[in-house]
XYZ file of C-alpha atoms in Angstrom:
706
model
C 103.505 91.104 106.791
C 103.856 87.926 108.309
C 100.559 88.026 109.723
C 98.419 89.232 106.493
C 99.740 85.490 104.478
C 99.317 83.580 107.675
C 95.742 84.318 107.965
C 95.617 83.643 104.184
C 97.609 80.577 104.199
C 95.010 79.663 106.913
C 92.105 80.505 104.874
C 93.754 78.730 101.723
C 94.524 75.481 103.327
C 90.927 75.292 104.952
C 89.519 75.453 101.501
C 91.355 73.619 99.863
C 90.699 70.904 102.838
C 87.309 71.463 102.110
C 87.404 71.015 98.790
C 88.631 67.315 99.579
C 85.644 66.335 101.692
C 82.794 67.080 99.491
C 85.726 64.850 97.092
C 85.539 62.051 100.059
C 82.198 62.913 100.761
C 80.457 62.064 97.152
C 81.741 58.295 97.502
C 80.348 58.191 100.704
C 76.486 58.384 99.944
C 75.998 56.941 103.416
C 77.499 59.709 105.286
C 75.557 62.414 102.951
C 72.153 60.813 104.359
C 72.645 60.875 107.095
C 73.552 64.194 107.143
C 70.196 65.803 105.822
C 68.664 63.455 108.032
C 70.522 66.100 110.902
C 69.397 68.482 108.693
C 66.495 68.066 108.384
C 65.460 66.860 111.850
C 67.197 71.297 112.811
C 65.010 72.584 110.393
C 61.718 70.487 112.096
C 62.770 71.538 115.473
C 62.986 75.457 114.913
C 60.169 74.879 112.736
C 58.298 74.085 116.841
C 60.692 76.973 117.972
C 58.633 79.096 116.028
C 55.741 77.591 116.662
C 55.953 78.315 120.284
C 55.338 82.492 120.329
C 52.102 82.860 117.603
C 52.182 86.874 116.532
C 48.531 86.860 115.693
C 46.456 90.074 115.883
C 50.067 91.910 116.498
C 51.729 94.230 113.681
C 55.053 92.480 112.602
C 57.553 93.972 110.411
C 60.272 92.322 109.432
C 64.281 93.227 108.329
C 66.272 89.256 106.997
C 69.344 88.656 106.192
C 68.818 90.720 103.133
C 67.485 92.835 104.371
C 70.152 93.420 107.210
C 73.079 94.175 103.786
C 71.013 96.317 102.319
C 71.271 99.229 104.747
C 74.261 101.250 104.129
C 76.695 99.472 107.575
C 75.168 96.472 105.830
C 75.205 94.111 109.400
C 77.806 96.429 110.472
C 74.413 99.016 111.525
C 73.487 98.869 115.459
C 70.994 97.118 116.281
C 68.921 100.431 117.485
C 69.598 101.428 113.912
C 67.864 99.012 111.653
C 65.217 99.444 114.214
C 64.663 103.204 113.182
C 64.066 101.582 110.267
C 61.130 99.918 111.056
C 57.476 101.878 110.854
C 56.146 103.793 114.138
C 60.066 103.657 115.921
C 61.761 107.406 116.814
C 65.770 107.711 117.213
C 66.591 109.467 120.509
C 69.599 110.317 122.294
C 72.181 107.669 123.652
C 71.106 105.459 120.909
C 67.386 104.875 123.176
C 64.606 104.377 121.125
C 60.913 105.017 121.346
C 58.131 102.452 119.934
C 54.839 103.773 119.039
C 54.760 107.160 121.598
C 55.711 104.545 124.739
C 59.791 105.294 126.110
C 62.346 102.111 125.742
C 59.474 99.541 126.784
C 61.166 97.214 124.475
C 61.676 93.346 125.432
C 64.479 91.520 123.046
C 64.023 87.614 122.757
C 66.227 85.685 121.428
C 65.077 82.616 119.279
C 62.118 82.694 122.171
C 63.844 83.517 124.944
C 63.097 86.905 126.816
C 66.736 88.511 126.912
C 66.173 90.950 130.639
C 67.054 94.309 129.771
C 70.481 95.651 130.235
C 70.601 99.751 132.783
C 70.856 102.526 130.264
C 72.906 103.519 129.455
C 75.018 104.456 125.750
C 76.384 101.300 124.363
C 74.377 98.972 122.630
C 74.445 94.780 124.264
C 73.405 93.707 121.229
C 75.531 93.247 118.322
C 73.693 92.881 114.374
C 76.168 90.688 113.539
C 75.057 87.168 114.759
C 71.169 87.723 113.650
C 70.021 85.999 110.814
C 66.223 87.494 111.505
C 64.957 90.683 113.216
C 61.464 90.819 113.424
C 59.763 93.811 115.860
C 56.731 93.240 116.448
C 54.060 95.584 118.119
C 50.125 96.257 118.550
C 48.145 94.015 120.811
C 49.468 91.103 121.261
C 49.113 87.145 122.805
C 48.897 86.383 125.929
C 52.484 84.568 125.212
C 53.920 88.327 125.342
C 54.775 90.079 128.851
C 57.149 92.476 130.606
C 57.745 95.328 127.699
C 54.759 95.433 125.387
C 56.084 98.485 123.622
C 57.742 96.249 121.181
C 59.294 93.138 121.309
C 61.918 92.614 119.163
C 62.644 88.607 117.978
C 65.877 87.280 117.236
C 66.651 84.757 114.941
C 70.522 83.095 115.075
C 72.733 83.029 112.404
C 72.777 79.528 113.498
C 69.772 77.006 111.227
C 71.767 76.922 107.540
C 75.478 77.054 108.404
C 78.188 75.967 105.884
C 81.340 75.874 108.016
C 82.442 78.947 106.985
C 82.852 82.504 108.342
C 84.702 86.092 107.613
C 87.087 88.580 108.987
C 85.730 91.919 109.155
C 87.394 95.182 109.462
C 85.400 99.004 108.893
C 87.628 102.681 109.140
C 85.779 105.654 109.229
C 86.335 109.147 109.827
C 87.231 110.984 113.679
C 89.275 107.278 114.064
C 86.701 104.828 113.208
C 88.304 101.807 113.733
C 86.015 98.453 114.140
C 87.779 94.985 113.448
C 85.073 92.055 114.159
C 85.529 87.859 112.898
C 82.647 85.254 113.534
C 82.929 81.530 112.510
C 80.121 79.018 112.223
C 79.010 75.563 111.252
C 78.821 71.437 112.310
C 79.883 68.766 113.704
C 77.481 65.630 113.709
C 75.174 66.946 115.614
C 76.697 70.146 116.976
C 75.427 74.002 115.972
C 77.586 76.447 116.099
C 78.359 79.939 115.383
C 80.823 82.546 117.279
C 81.139 85.995 116.555
C 83.390 88.576 118.502
C 84.244 92.720 117.587
C 86.001 94.859 119.314
C 85.337 99.103 118.382
C 87.340 102.659 118.830
C 86.051 106.112 117.479
C 85.962 109.789 118.825
C 82.888 109.973 118.723
C 80.872 107.442 121.372
C 77.906 110.426 122.637
C 76.048 112.661 120.637
C 78.203 116.212 120.325
C 76.292 118.618 122.735
C 77.395 121.081 120.212
C 77.147 121.483 116.266
C 80.961 121.310 115.531
C 81.720 117.931 113.066
C 84.213 116.614 116.390
C 83.211 116.751 119.731
C 86.311 117.382 122.505
C 86.784 114.667 124.950
C 84.433 111.400 123.136
C 86.615 108.476 122.184
C 84.921 105.232 123.193
C 86.953 101.295 123.267
C 83.753 98.889 122.971
C 83.700 95.318 122.718
C 81.429 92.565 122.038
C 80.909 89.438 121.828
C 78.431 86.636 120.640
C 78.406 82.609 121.156
C 75.223 80.411 120.182
C 76.089 76.669 120.754
C 73.056 73.512 119.351
C 73.541 69.954 120.182
C 71.049 67.066 118.880
C 69.474 64.503 121.760
C 67.538 62.419 118.822
C 65.562 62.805 116.593
C 62.935 65.364 118.413
C 65.408 67.344 121.004
C 68.008 69.564 121.266
C 70.188 71.963 124.110
C 71.130 74.978 123.495
C 73.951 77.761 124.674
C 74.082 81.019 124.347
C 76.669 83.619 126.141
C 76.924 87.108 125.049
C 79.118 89.981 126.019
C 79.478 93.520 125.716
C 81.795 96.127 127.571
C 82.271 99.873 126.646
C 83.698 102.902 128.051
C 83.245 106.747 127.119
C 84.092 109.219 127.633
C 81.351 112.156 128.583
C 82.121 114.999 125.272
C 83.023 118.871 127.486
C 81.319 122.132 125.779
C 83.850 125.504 125.347
C 83.078 128.299 126.971
C 81.645 127.372 130.397
C 82.260 128.568 133.454
C 82.466 127.880 136.871
C 79.617 128.559 139.200
C 81.015 127.248 143.264
C 84.638 127.489 144.321
C 86.342 125.104 146.135
C 88.606 126.033 148.441
C 92.869 125.065 147.391
C 91.851 124.263 144.290
C 91.378 126.109 140.384
C 88.828 125.046 138.165
C 89.336 123.700 134.842
C 89.205 124.227 131.702
C 85.403 123.234 130.371
C 86.952 121.400 127.037
C 89.728 119.603 129.700
C 86.610 117.836 132.491
C 87.860 114.314 131.931
C 84.011 112.330 133.245
C 83.574 109.269 132.114
C 81.354 106.458 132.311
C 81.653 102.372 131.771
C 79.019 99.666 131.220
C 79.454 96.425 131.120
C 76.328 93.252 130.001
C 76.347 89.953 130.116
C 74.524 86.936 129.944
C 74.237 83.780 129.890
C 70.934 80.852 128.206
C 70.503 77.430 128.461
C 67.518 76.151 126.519
C 66.161 72.914 126.576
C 63.947 71.921 123.445
C 61.621 68.892 122.621
C 58.500 67.134 122.535
C 55.867 65.109 124.617
C 54.248 63.376 121.938
C 53.601 64.457 117.650
C 50.700 66.903 118.897
C 52.808 68.593 122.093
C 56.465 70.607 121.517
C 57.920 72.765 124.742
C 60.372 74.863 125.857
C 62.451 75.286 129.258
C 65.098 77.816 129.534
C 67.550 79.016 132.201
C 68.980 82.554 132.016
C 71.210 85.090 133.972
C 71.510 88.845 133.077
C 74.702 91.095 134.777
C 74.500 94.357 134.184
C 76.559 97.353 135.001
C 76.456 101.305 134.507
C 79.862 103.205 136.301
C 79.889 107.009 135.906
C 83.870 108.898 137.231
C 83.637 112.443 137.393
C 85.668 115.041 137.432
C 86.587 115.794 141.182
C 87.180 119.175 140.664
C 85.272 119.946 137.880
C 81.526 118.429 138.249
C 81.827 120.483 142.136
C 83.020 124.097 140.546
C 80.473 123.603 137.307
C 77.504 121.830 138.755
C 77.295 121.898 142.829
C 77.970 118.143 142.793
C 80.807 115.099 141.865
C 78.540 111.965 141.804
C 80.972 108.805 141.207
C 78.016 106.469 140.844
C 78.060 103.090 140.053
C 74.532 100.623 139.797
C 74.721 97.621 139.008
C 71.462 95.203 139.063
C 71.892 91.068 138.847
C 68.920 88.922 137.100
C 68.081 85.069 137.116
C 64.964 83.550 135.489
C 63.461 80.780 133.799
C 61.301 80.114 131.198
C 58.914 78.145 129.738
C 56.207 77.403 126.608
C 54.469 74.718 125.231
C 52.063 74.250 122.306
C 50.045 71.671 121.769
C 47.708 71.402 118.750
C 44.293 69.914 120.172
C 42.950 69.500 116.465
C 43.876 70.647 113.028
C 41.298 74.287 114.335
C 43.133 74.804 117.405
C 45.992 74.801 119.436
C 46.381 75.064 123.395
C 49.448 77.163 124.433
C 50.802 77.988 128.227
C 53.907 78.998 129.616
C 55.535 80.945 132.566
C 58.085 83.704 133.363
C 59.908 83.309 136.244
C 62.295 86.414 136.927
C 64.538 87.508 140.575
C 66.479 90.749 140.151
C 69.134 92.223 142.444
C 69.982 95.722 141.769
C 72.165 98.333 144.396
C 73.239 101.704 144.091
C 76.802 102.767 145.067
C 76.801 106.820 145.118
C 79.805 108.196 146.720
C 78.898 112.372 146.762
C 80.679 115.649 147.287
C 78.903 118.446 147.911
C 79.152 121.771 148.495
C 77.364 123.096 152.039
C 74.345 125.930 150.537
C 71.464 127.437 152.006
C 67.495 127.846 151.328
C 68.575 128.972 148.541
C 71.286 126.356 146.800
C 73.851 129.461 147.249
C 76.785 128.065 148.799
C 77.572 128.966 151.478
C 81.293 127.208 152.100
C 84.383 126.745 149.423
C 85.095 123.354 151.779
C 83.304 120.269 150.261
C 82.281 117.224 152.555
C 80.930 113.833 150.764
C 77.907 112.117 151.419
C 77.941 107.962 151.144
C 74.293 107.110 149.696
C 73.839 103.804 148.843
C 70.920 101.357 148.873
C 69.971 97.885 147.275
C 67.193 96.804 146.041
C 65.563 93.678 145.072
C 61.935 91.662 143.107
C 60.188 88.944 141.777
C 57.973 88.779 138.546
C 55.933 86.182 137.564
C 54.233 85.532 134.191
C 51.552 82.426 133.460
C 49.677 82.701 130.280
C 47.024 80.460 128.585
C 45.813 80.746 125.221
C 44.354 79.231 122.364
C 44.774 79.337 118.377
C 41.458 79.243 116.696
C 41.082 78.990 112.836
C 37.282 78.272 112.412
C 37.103 78.963 109.102
C 40.543 78.517 106.467
C 39.945 82.452 106.810
C 39.575 83.472 109.468
C 42.517 82.587 113.126
C 41.221 83.889 116.271
C 43.796 83.881 119.318
C 42.279 84.422 122.990
C 43.952 84.397 125.614
C 45.042 85.475 129.172
C 48.441 86.117 131.156
C 48.470 87.194 134.567
C 51.324 89.067 136.575
C 52.783 89.619 139.574
C 55.851 92.055 141.075
C 57.199 92.548 144.022
C 59.944 95.506 143.845
C 59.227 98.123 145.652
C 55.434 97.612 145.230
C 54.317 94.117 145.338
C 50.925 94.493 142.132
C 49.145 91.758 139.842
C 46.776 91.859 137.601
C 44.954 89.291 135.181
C 45.040 90.541 131.771
C 43.016 89.279 128.436
C 43.688 89.700 125.298
C 42.407 89.016 121.764
C 43.588 88.782 118.374
C 41.981 87.825 115.264
C 43.304 88.059 111.337
C 41.026 87.390 108.628
C 42.260 86.675 104.982
C 40.290 88.980 102.072
C 41.049 87.082 99.149
C 44.311 86.140 98.478
C 45.982 89.542 98.282
C 44.389 91.954 101.651
C 44.529 90.824 105.347
C 42.756 92.088 108.356
C 44.362 91.711 111.459
C 42.724 93.514 114.646
C 43.017 93.144 118.580
C 42.875 94.087 121.908
C 44.922 93.873 124.634
C 44.848 94.822 128.059
C 48.759 95.596 129.698
C 51.066 94.582 132.816
C 54.417 96.710 132.976
C 56.172 96.499 136.029
C 58.622 99.099 136.613
C 62.273 98.607 135.429
C 64.051 97.143 138.653
C 67.764 99.083 137.563
C 66.117 102.277 137.187
C 63.997 102.766 140.673
C 65.196 106.179 142.239
C 66.816 104.951 145.671
C 68.318 108.782 146.135
C 67.581 109.992 150.019
C 66.597 113.385 150.102
C 67.012 114.287 153.147
C 70.107 112.922 152.842
C 70.979 116.203 150.529
C 69.114 118.676 152.100
C 71.068 121.787 153.366
C 73.459 121.650 150.020
C 73.992 122.065 146.724
C 72.844 118.879 145.633
C 69.292 119.947 146.963
C 66.166 118.097 145.635
C 63.448 120.753 144.913
C 59.799 118.321 146.990
C 60.173 115.757 148.556
C 60.786 111.883 147.300
C 58.130 108.808 146.227
C 59.883 106.400 144.637
C 57.967 104.120 144.443
C 57.458 103.646 140.975
C 53.665 102.185 139.793
C 52.963 98.752 137.185
C 51.974 100.459 134.342
C 48.296 99.203 133.630
C 46.753 99.864 129.802
C 43.784 99.127 127.050
C 45.615 98.757 123.380
C 43.693 98.974 119.884
C 44.673 97.926 117.041
C 43.987 98.125 113.563
C 45.411 96.895 110.511
C 45.559 95.818 106.881
C 48.361 94.636 103.944
C 47.472 94.416 100.888
C 49.504 92.213 98.277
C 48.957 94.612 95.531
C 51.452 93.171 92.935
C 53.689 90.280 93.331
C 57.002 92.527 94.315
C 54.809 95.447 96.126
C 53.087 94.744 99.589
C 51.256 97.867 100.706
C 50.199 98.221 105.023
C 47.935 100.927 106.734
C 47.867 100.018 111.004
C 46.021 102.454 113.425
C 46.527 102.633 117.376
C 44.863 103.968 120.833
C 46.512 103.029 123.742
C 44.020 103.895 127.233
C 46.849 104.688 130.082
C 46.695 104.732 133.851
C 50.425 105.417 136.148
C 52.007 106.191 132.179
C 55.482 104.788 132.739
C 58.466 107.401 132.024
C 61.964 108.137 132.368
C 64.562 110.566 132.830
C 68.103 112.180 133.294
C 67.650 114.145 136.692
C 71.194 113.918 138.220
C 74.653 115.306 136.978
C 75.582 111.134 136.668
C 74.144 110.231 132.297
C 72.034 107.613 134.266
C 68.087 107.321 133.486
C 65.584 107.461 136.525
C 62.093 105.648 136.187
C 58.735 107.877 137.548
C 54.517 108.190 136.852
C 52.524 110.392 134.980
C 49.058 109.580 137.079
C 47.681 108.653 133.443
C 48.521 108.675 129.787
C 46.562 108.739 126.464
C 48.979 107.175 122.909
C 47.496 106.829 119.746
C 49.074 106.988 116.393
C 48.743 105.710 112.460
C 51.912 103.687 110.683
C 51.929 103.241 106.453
C 53.792 101.122 105.147
C 55.303 100.443 100.920
C 57.661 97.883 100.191
C 59.094 97.028 97.024
C 61.357 93.686 95.884
C 62.245 91.863 92.890
C 65.591 90.358 92.320
C 67.705 93.800 91.150
C 65.877 96.475 92.578
C 64.215 96.430 96.305
C 62.962 99.874 97.865
C 61.029 100.595 101.036
C 58.845 103.713 102.626
C 57.538 104.018 106.013
C 55.168 107.757 107.578
C 54.261 107.239 110.781
C 52.452 109.870 112.863
C 51.896 109.543 116.894
C 50.135 111.750 119.662
C 51.767 110.493 123.711
C 50.377 112.780 126.068
C 50.908 112.549 129.886
C 48.820 114.431 132.917
C 50.138 114.809 136.946
C 53.032 113.263 138.246
C 53.018 110.446 141.160
C 55.538 109.426 141.836
C 59.231 111.288 141.392
C 58.075 114.063 141.752
C 61.885 115.385 143.583
C 62.741 115.299 140.397
C 60.447 118.615 139.411
C 60.195 122.889 140.129
C 57.236 123.552 141.912
C 56.115 125.399 138.646
C 56.343 122.526 136.282
C 54.830 119.736 138.703
C 51.733 122.470 139.529
C 51.582 122.908 135.920
C 51.412 118.906 134.377
C 48.910 118.317 137.583
C 46.736 120.280 135.594
C 47.115 119.870 132.050
C 48.010 116.612 129.590
C 52.094 117.539 128.192
C 53.061 116.159 125.288
C 56.005 113.358 126.980
C 59.402 114.168 125.379
C 59.629 111.596 122.838
C 57.138 111.948 121.485
C 57.291 113.234 117.708
C 54.542 113.514 115.365
C 55.511 112.648 112.332
C 58.487 110.386 111.400
C 59.405 108.940 108.040
C 61.870 105.694 107.100
C 62.378 105.534 103.172
C 65.886 103.783 100.660
C 66.262 102.156 97.498
C 68.520 99.191 96.487
C 69.841 98.285 93.116
C 72.558 95.331 91.962
C 73.684 95.411 88.915
C 74.984 91.972 87.570
C 78.207 92.186 88.294
C 77.975 92.065 91.802
C 77.871 96.039 92.231
C 75.126 96.960 95.292
C 74.234 100.418 95.484
C 71.821 101.650 97.425
C 70.388 104.803 100.378
C 68.094 105.610 102.477
C 66.995 109.068 104.187
C 65.613 109.420 107.489
C 62.675 112.238 108.658
C 61.860 113.426 112.368
C 59.393 116.269 113.084
C 61.171 116.701 116.005
C 61.006 115.353 119.516
C 59.910 117.804 122.677
C 61.519 120.430 124.767
C 61.047 123.083 126.481
C 58.571 123.883 129.625
C 56.490 120.700 130.674
C 57.550 120.107 126.313
C 55.135 122.877 125.503
C 57.454 123.068 121.948
C 59.008 121.026 119.608
C 63.068 120.755 118.286
C 62.680 120.933 114.567
C 63.003 119.046 111.610
C 65.508 116.673 109.816
C 66.043 114.993 107.004
C 69.259 112.921 107.206
C 70.672 110.447 104.230
C 73.210 107.947 103.902
C 74.557 106.170 101.247
C 76.547 103.081 100.025
C 77.696 100.926 97.528
C 79.608 97.689 97.631
C 81.264 95.082 95.058
C 82.372 91.111 95.206
C 85.639 90.713 93.776
C 88.140 87.846 93.943
C 92.027 87.507 93.531
C 93.833 84.098 92.388
C 96.042 84.575 94.982
C 93.151 85.527 98.510
C 89.950 84.677 96.807
C 86.687 86.920 96.846
C 86.239 89.743 99.553
C 84.370 91.969 99.888
C 84.045 96.002 99.795
C 81.090 98.701 100.535
C 82.186 102.503 100.944
C 79.048 104.544 103.051
C 78.430 107.575 103.643
C 76.407 108.493 107.364
C 74.456 112.150 107.277
C 76.116 112.509 103.598
C 74.644 116.237 103.349
C 76.206 117.067 106.824
C 72.995 118.114 108.018
C 73.569 119.445 111.017
C 70.145 119.259 113.515
C 69.091 119.062 117.401
C 67.728 115.824 118.908
C 67.872 117.449 122.162
C 68.779 120.912 123.653
C 68.360 120.568 127.292
C 65.558 121.320 127.931
C 61.848 119.066 128.796
C 60.909 117.094 131.125
C 63.533 114.644 132.165
C 66.290 115.983 129.721
C 69.758 117.094 131.239
C 71.753 117.515 128.163
C 71.836 119.329 124.073
C 72.916 116.428 121.882
C 73.400 117.167 118.420
C 72.922 113.824 115.264
C 76.908 112.735 114.190
C 77.720 115.387 111.692
C 78.907 113.298 107.939
C 80.619 110.473 108.858
C 82.090 107.751 105.889
C 83.550 104.315 105.911
C 85.277 101.437 104.190
C 84.590 98.297 104.840
C 86.902 95.272 104.164
C 85.300 91.691 104.164
C 86.785 88.562 104.358
C 84.777 85.428 103.782
C 86.384 81.448 104.193
C 84.432 78.485 104.036
C 86.756 75.301 105.535
């Protein structure tokens, strides 16, 4: 009671101070004029920053604050679940996303700055709460975009319209879900800031390997924080700082009824329900940005960044060894530092020239201490006395990207963006490519817009997913690999074609269609091959990916709705790196057959509706459909289709004592449908995973101003 009363008093005092400040401001017109001028300067800088990142020729799907708030969990929705509502996005186990038939290969940008990818794990490194707008760019991207090109998730942070406010939020739900968060933001003279933090615990950290409602040994603890600070340096310049941290702990869920396959001297194997394997994840990044003008026609932005990421898998020493034949304590670490520079100059009303560079240095390491049993050539255990093999490695690399492009508007209706990009990577391989890009947008009357584009893409291998396993060290053990190693994962090279149209049927109804085709050499994929739940990259010799997306949206004051349907085909042929991860029969089959990629889902759909009543009550629901990911020998089969329905009702109300509150009741998987994301078979699939069963949430938010 003391804490609640103290908080209420502090909020009331802050509100009183805010009213007093407003009254004082009314008698000080010079101060108010200064505030308006500072706000206008920030708006001009925000517009200049946006102009540095063109979208001509690409396909864009936008989520603004209102769209995010209409989701069943609002801004407490994990970022991957927000993106799952966009066309062409397919969900997978461990929170992974696949865009247009690609495996991961997503680039995240915050305020126009590339955030280097973290090591894949179970947790989400970025939080939806700090996003003011989330844009998903796919297709034939302008020359400015490189590195990861299946999709660009461009996040605009809160801060553009901060009004010295914040909120304290609590979410409770099924399976011990407790989530607390708080945010605060505002302006003080030339300083603008936004800070948010959250802490979460529940008993469904990773997908359940069984169809039961509750998983065994599946607790998680997750903490996240984000801060954005911006300071004006005169009329045309500002410096900003972004800081973020995400730290998570996961228990690895158990499967009842399993039996040990190996014998350990002087030890009794635990029951499969009592295994105690865990994983810890840590991700942080820091970005320092300076934005300014050289003259009225030239804007530029330069950013220095650093990202640190680690994943630590801790086995059950006895359990993993007796059930799997290997207990591997594996830690992967990766640190990336670099600089990004972008410049835009308007040469004349028809031409805008843009250029820039991206330079990144990475340092990665793997510490792998594996306990195994001696074994014969057929993998049969020959001794019950284990031995420990230390298989550590280090890897470093550089990535350089330079681009130049011209946005040309020959007529009022036509915009053409053409350019060149040069990329060079130096890790386990040294490769480079000069990539042409061409995109155009044509306005057919007032209501119809056509876009088309071609992009030559160069996708370097993710350094943190290059497998450095020493095959020779594990020969004659229960962790022997089936074939020779080739860990020099190659850069992917592809030709991408995209054509789309959008039509404004009425002021509130927008329709869209988009088709794409991608021809790929050295197609990159990744899988979970070892005992540790960590992904490793490999190459198919070639690939071909194509698809079609249809979208519709309706927006008016009270009612809004959307529907997206997508078809995708993704196939590869021949394994040219990472062969040691495959059995001989499967490897031979893939060498002579086009096979479906494990993340191919032929059909996917998302639809949702939201209605706001006059009394500030909002009722909403959405539906997700998938035709099933691939499984079986060489991905020759697919899992059953699924439908998941989610719903929520929210309401704002005020009390005399404590002011305004927001309340939301949500249901995820409302009809408690049990469906399988993975069954443990297929290329690079390590274990079965089922989607979460029905989960209920109650959210309470207390906004405040000061």
